[in-house]
Short mmCIF file of C-alpha atoms in Angstrom, two decimals:
data_model
loop_
_atom_site.label_atom_id
_atom_site.label_comp_id
_atom_site.label_asym_id
_atom_site.label_seq_id
_atom_site.Cartn_x
_atom_site.Cartn_y
_atom_site.Cartn_z
CA MET G 1 107.91 123.96 214.58
CA SER G 2 106.71 120.86 215.25
CA LYS G 3 108.14 117.73 215.22
CA LYS G 4 105.67 116.70 212.44
CA ASN G 5 106.77 119.15 210.16
CA LEU G 6 110.48 118.66 210.64
CA SER G 7 110.18 114.84 210.22
CA GLY G 8 108.19 116.02 206.92
CA LYS G 9 110.95 118.01 205.64
CA ARG G 10 114.29 115.27 206.70
CA PHE G 11 111.57 112.75 204.56
CA ILE G 12 111.65 115.02 201.61
CA LYS G 13 115.55 115.60 201.89
CA ILE G 14 116.04 111.79 202.19
CA VAL G 15 113.51 111.33 199.04
CA ILE G 16 115.73 113.92 197.19
CA MET G 17 119.25 112.66 198.24
CA VAL G 18 118.10 108.68 197.30
CA GLY G 19 116.65 110.06 194.07
CA ALA G 20 120.40 111.72 193.38
CA LEU G 21 122.04 108.85 194.34
CA LEU G 22 119.95 106.48 192.20
CA ALA G 23 120.44 108.80 189.15
CA ILE G 24 123.99 108.99 189.84
CA GLY G 25 124.11 105.25 189.78
CA VAL G 26 122.19 105.06 186.93
CA GLU G 27 124.48 107.18 184.82
CA MET G 28 127.57 105.49 186.05
CA ALA G 29 126.29 102.18 184.77
CA MET G 30 125.23 103.90 181.68
CA ALA G 31 128.65 105.16 181.15
CA ALA G 32 130.37 101.27 182.02
CA ASP G 33 128.05 99.67 179.55
CA CYS G 34 128.97 102.45 176.86
CA ASP G 35 132.81 101.90 177.73
CA ALA G 36 132.01 97.78 177.50
CA LEU G 37 130.48 98.78 173.82
CA PHE G 38 133.51 100.99 172.85
CA ASP G 39 135.75 98.01 174.19
CA SER G 40 133.56 95.62 172.02
CA VAL G 41 133.94 97.86 168.93
CA GLN G 42 137.54 98.26 169.30
CA LYS G 43 138.18 94.66 169.08
CA GLN G 44 136.25 93.84 165.74
CA PRO G 45 138.41 93.30 163.00
CA SER G 46 135.54 93.57 160.53
CA LEU G 47 135.18 97.43 159.10
CA MET G 48 131.88 96.76 157.65
CA THR G 49 130.53 95.17 161.11
CA LYS G 50 131.94 97.49 163.06
CA LYS G 51 130.43 100.43 161.38
CA GLY G 52 127.32 98.62 162.15
CA MET G 53 128.30 97.99 165.86
CA ILE G 54 129.22 101.76 166.08
CA GLU G 55 125.60 102.55 164.84
CA ASP G 56 123.65 100.70 167.12
CA ALA G 57 126.01 101.41 170.09
CA LEU G 58 125.66 105.21 169.44
CA LYS G 59 121.73 104.92 169.88
CA SER G 60 122.36 104.46 173.32
CA CYS G 61 125.57 106.43 173.64
CA PRO G 62 125.32 109.22 171.85
CA LYS G 63 127.91 111.32 173.93
CA HIS G 64 130.67 108.61 174.05
CA ALA G 65 133.90 110.71 172.37
CA GLY G 66 135.31 107.27 171.90
CA LEU G 67 132.63 105.62 169.87
CA VAL G 68 131.87 109.11 167.90
CA TYR G 69 135.55 109.14 166.82
CA GLN G 70 135.63 105.27 165.98
CA TYR G 71 132.54 105.94 163.83
CA GLY G 72 134.37 108.90 162.14
CA TYR G 73 137.69 106.46 161.70
CA ALA G 74 135.16 104.10 159.80
CA TYR G 75 134.12 106.81 157.37
CA GLU G 76 137.97 107.74 156.86
CA ARG G 77 138.63 104.28 156.23
CA PHE G 78 135.78 104.14 153.72
CA ARG G 79 137.33 107.49 152.16
CA LYS G 80 134.05 109.54 152.96
CA TYR G 81 136.20 112.28 154.28
CA ASP G 82 133.87 115.01 154.99
CA GLU G 83 131.75 112.53 157.21
CA ALA G 84 134.99 111.58 158.94
CA LEU G 85 135.89 114.79 159.94
CA LYS G 86 132.32 115.99 160.92
CA TYR G 87 132.53 112.83 163.53
CA TYR G 88 136.23 113.57 164.71
CA ASN G 89 135.05 117.53 165.28
CA GLN G 90 132.16 115.83 166.89
CA ALA G 91 134.18 113.78 169.18
CA ILE G 92 136.36 116.76 170.15
CA LYS G 93 133.32 118.75 171.36
CA LEU G 94 132.41 116.10 173.48
CA ASP G 95 136.32 115.90 175.21
CA HIS G 96 138.62 118.25 174.04
CA ASN G 97 141.49 116.25 175.18
CA TYR G 98 140.63 113.36 172.96
CA ALA G 99 144.00 113.61 170.67
CA LYS G 100 142.99 110.77 168.46
CA ALA G 101 140.32 113.15 167.10
CA TYR G 102 142.72 115.63 166.49
CA PHE G 103 145.13 113.56 164.68
CA GLY G 104 142.08 112.02 162.67
CA ILE G 105 141.44 115.40 161.13
CA GLY G 106 144.98 115.93 160.59
CA ASP G 107 145.07 112.63 158.95
CA VAL G 108 142.06 113.57 156.54
CA GLN G 109 143.10 116.83 156.05
CA VAL G 110 146.57 116.02 154.44
CA LEU G 111 144.64 113.27 152.40
CA LEU G 112 142.74 116.42 150.74
CA ASN G 113 145.94 118.24 150.46
CA ARG G 114 145.04 120.76 153.10
CA TYR G 115 148.44 120.88 154.73
CA LYS G 116 148.12 123.98 156.98
CA GLU G 117 144.91 122.28 158.36
CA ALA G 118 146.33 119.54 158.89
CA ILE G 119 149.79 120.92 160.97
CA ASP G 120 147.40 123.22 163.16
CA ALA G 121 145.23 119.87 164.13
CA TYR G 122 148.45 117.58 164.60
CA GLN G 123 150.02 120.05 166.81
CA THR G 124 146.95 120.69 169.09
CA GLY G 125 146.60 116.55 169.42
CA LEU G 126 149.99 116.82 170.31
CA LEU G 127 149.19 119.35 173.20
CA TYR G 128 147.03 116.44 174.99
CA ASP G 129 149.22 113.50 173.85
CA PRO G 130 152.90 114.36 173.04
CA ASP G 131 154.47 111.23 173.18
CA ASP G 132 152.60 109.93 169.84
CA GLY G 133 155.27 109.28 167.77
CA ARG G 134 153.11 108.50 164.54
CA ALA G 135 151.70 112.06 164.88
CA LYS G 136 155.11 113.46 165.28
CA ASN G 137 155.87 112.09 162.13
CA SER G 138 152.74 113.07 160.35
CA LEU G 139 152.94 116.53 161.37
CA ASN G 140 156.89 116.72 160.06
CA GLU G 141 155.71 115.22 156.81
CA ALA G 142 152.63 117.77 156.65
CA LYS G 143 155.20 120.56 157.09
CA ALA G 144 157.27 119.23 154.53
CA GLN G 145 154.83 118.39 151.90
CA TYR G 146 153.30 122.39 152.85
CA LYS G 147 156.86 123.56 152.10
CA ALA G 148 157.12 121.53 148.76
CA GLU G 149 154.27 122.76 147.55
CA SER G 150 154.12 126.68 148.49
CA GLY G 151 158.27 127.15 148.64
CA SER G 152 157.34 128.64 152.29
CA GLU G 153 157.55 127.05 155.74
CA TYR G 154 154.14 127.10 157.97
CA ALA G 155 154.93 126.89 161.59
CA GLY G 156 151.25 126.37 162.60
CA THR G 157 149.18 128.01 165.18
CA THR G 158 149.92 128.06 168.67
CA PRO G 159 147.48 125.57 169.92
CA GLN G 160 145.76 126.03 173.53
CA LYS G 161 144.04 123.34 175.58
CA LYS G 162 140.40 123.48 175.62
CA VAL G 163 139.59 125.31 172.47
CA GLU G 164 136.60 124.82 170.06
CA ALA G 165 137.31 122.18 167.51
CA PRO G 166 139.23 123.06 164.45
CA SER G 167 136.49 123.54 161.75
CA SER G 168 137.49 122.42 158.12
CA PRO G 169 137.68 125.27 155.74
CA ALA G 170 135.20 125.98 152.96
CA SER G 171 137.68 125.74 150.19
CA VAL G 172 139.87 122.77 148.80
CA GLN G 173 142.75 122.93 147.30
CA VAL G 174 143.76 119.73 145.51
CA SER G 175 146.96 118.44 144.25
CA LYS G 176 148.50 115.46 143.37
CA VAL G 177 150.96 114.22 145.77
CA LYS G 178 153.68 111.72 144.36
CA PRO G 179 154.93 108.98 147.01
CA GLU G 180 158.59 109.70 147.99
CA SER G 181 160.40 107.55 150.68
CA PRO G 182 157.97 108.21 153.55
CA PRO G 183 154.67 106.58 153.13
CA SER G 184 152.56 108.90 150.91
CA PHE G 185 149.30 110.04 152.47
CA ALA G 186 147.02 108.62 150.21
CA GLU G 187 148.86 105.37 151.27
CA VAL G 188 147.57 105.51 155.01
CA PRO G 189 144.25 103.57 154.73
CA ILE G 190 145.56 100.86 152.86
CA LEU G 191 148.37 100.38 155.64
CA ARG G 192 145.93 100.46 158.47
CA LEU G 193 143.91 98.10 156.65
CA ILE G 194 143.43 94.68 158.32
CA VAL G 195 141.31 91.89 156.32
CA PRO G 196 140.12 89.46 158.75
CA PHE G 197 139.23 85.96 157.95
CA ALA G 198 137.49 83.33 160.08
CA GLY G 199 138.58 79.81 161.35
CA ASN G 200 140.94 78.13 158.87
CA ALA G 201 138.71 79.98 155.45
CA THR G 202 141.15 81.48 152.61
CA ASN G 203 138.32 82.60 150.69
CA LEU G 204 137.36 86.44 150.79
CA SER G 205 134.08 87.16 152.41
CA GLN G 206 131.92 89.64 150.46
CA ASP G 207 132.48 92.23 153.53
CA ALA G 208 136.47 91.66 152.83
CA LYS G 209 135.77 92.39 149.27
CA ASP G 210 133.82 95.56 149.84
CA VAL G 211 136.59 96.92 151.95
CA LEU G 212 139.57 96.05 149.75
CA ALA G 213 137.71 97.66 147.07
CA VAL G 214 137.17 100.90 148.58
CA VAL G 215 140.49 101.27 150.73
CA VAL G 216 142.82 99.53 148.27
CA GLY G 217 141.67 98.45 144.81
CA GLN G 218 140.18 102.18 143.97
CA ALA G 219 143.19 103.73 145.53
CA MET G 220 146.17 101.72 143.64
CA ALA G 221 143.90 102.03 140.36
CA LYS G 222 144.42 106.03 140.55
CA GLY G 223 147.45 108.01 139.60
CA ASP G 224 148.04 109.17 143.33
CA LEU G 225 149.68 105.68 143.75
CA ALA G 226 151.44 105.17 140.47
CA GLY G 227 154.31 103.09 141.02
CA SER G 228 153.75 102.16 144.71
CA ARG G 229 154.30 98.55 145.42
CA PHE G 230 153.19 96.79 148.55
CA GLU G 231 153.70 93.88 150.56
CA VAL G 232 150.47 91.58 151.06
CA GLY G 233 151.75 89.90 154.40
CA GLY G 234 149.45 86.69 154.97
CA TYR G 235 149.07 85.50 159.04
CA THR G 236 147.15 82.87 160.95
CA ASP G 237 146.60 81.74 164.58
CA ASN G 238 148.32 79.44 166.27
CA THR G 239 145.95 76.23 165.77
CA GLY G 240 147.24 73.04 164.09
CA ASP G 241 150.89 72.73 162.89
CA ALA G 242 153.15 75.45 161.59
CA ALA G 243 153.21 74.16 158.16
CA GLN G 244 149.77 73.98 157.55
CA ASN G 245 149.23 77.50 158.99
CA LYS G 246 151.82 78.95 156.48
CA GLU G 247 150.32 77.30 153.42
CA ILE G 248 146.74 78.78 155.02
CA SER G 249 148.28 81.98 154.93
CA LYS G 250 149.57 81.58 151.47
CA GLN G 251 146.31 81.08 150.57
CA ARG G 252 145.26 83.96 151.90
CA VAL G 253 147.27 86.32 150.30
CA GLU G 254 146.72 85.09 146.80
CA ALA G 255 142.93 85.42 147.79
CA VAL G 256 143.65 89.17 148.30
CA ARG G 257 146.16 89.47 145.52
CA ASP G 258 143.71 87.56 142.78
CA TYR G 259 141.05 89.78 143.56
CA LEU G 260 143.16 93.45 143.20
CA ILE G 261 144.48 91.67 140.26
CA ASN G 262 141.69 90.65 138.62
CA ASP G 263 138.91 93.03 139.95
CA PHE G 264 141.22 96.08 139.38
CA GLY G 265 144.01 95.60 136.98
CA ILE G 266 146.31 96.20 139.65
CA GLN G 267 149.94 94.47 138.26
CA ALA G 268 150.88 91.58 139.64
CA ASP G 269 154.35 93.04 140.34
CA ARG G 270 152.82 95.96 142.47
CA LEU G 271 151.25 93.22 145.28
CA VAL G 272 154.31 91.31 146.72
CA GLY G 273 153.15 88.15 148.80
CA VAL G 274 154.70 87.00 152.07
CA TYR G 275 153.47 84.09 153.98
CA TYR G 276 154.14 84.49 157.76
CA GLY G 277 151.93 81.37 159.22
CA GLU G 278 151.36 81.52 162.79
CA LYS G 279 154.58 83.97 163.33
CA SER G 280 154.11 87.75 164.42
CA PRO G 281 150.70 87.37 165.95
CA ARG G 282 149.24 90.96 166.72
CA PHE G 283 147.97 89.60 169.91
CA PRO G 284 149.01 86.50 172.28
CA ASN G 285 146.99 83.68 171.07
CA ASP G 286 145.68 82.77 174.56
CA THR G 287 142.16 83.56 173.96
CA GLN G 288 139.37 82.57 170.81
CA GLU G 289 139.23 86.56 170.43
CA ASN G 290 142.80 86.93 170.09
CA GLN G 291 143.21 84.34 167.87
CA ALA G 292 140.53 85.81 165.76
CA LEU G 293 142.20 89.09 165.79
CA ASN G 294 145.31 87.09 164.26
CA ARG G 295 143.82 85.52 161.46
CA ARG G 296 144.26 88.24 159.16
CA VAL G 297 145.67 89.93 155.93
CA GLU G 298 147.79 93.16 155.66
CA PHE G 299 149.63 95.62 153.35
CA LYS G 300 153.32 97.33 153.90
CA ARG G 301 154.47 99.43 151.85
CA ILE G 302 157.94 98.25 149.84
CA GLN G 303 158.33 101.66 147.55
#
């Protein structure tokens, strides 16, 4: 074999190796970009804006399990439960270890009163994240609800790691769940809701109204939440003095209360306003981004 042929073969091998390294480099860069998009999505307080960001991000990163999960979570917040289940299951197909997706399925199944399916989903998720306290509580509540409705106990199936994503059943048994001492499952989207505000603004944006209408107004107007009462807590960042911030938080709370009372007929005594001002920030007020996340209204269950 001639030196020329050896040189040619070596050249081809080098070209192949360089091409492979370039491909790996591009793939790693794309993964890094997708992770950056995911971080941006997680920090976006506006649900409507977040949903649009996810849709744009998925065009470039359709196989990013975290983004797909966030898309399902957005649909859950808008009470589009079939779509939420679809994307939670898709996230699991992309990453079988993604515990949050299993927990998301469990939350939706509970909201639909499918307690057996919820129990299975929570147990599988806890296999991957056994320290998640909220999921443990949700699992226990789902078991209690199943026993209350059926008169029997369901321990759940024995989950195995790296199984196919749970499929949603064809039939749905619907029954009302009256709120008891733990938060009722119909209240979960309300308790997760964060209403953001820009700067010192106290008026509700159209975005905020749309989300409040779907997540809070329509839910509280239904029989499932009859008698439920919520604290409506207002918060600010640390810009300005404490007295001014407390007044701003008050005006934000009253804007939310007025909207729900006037547009959805919610009784005023079911929405108890609390004005925290700059106290109890979600994040340290050390960056403009964190300050924006601290300007908010949240809901807490009273009874």
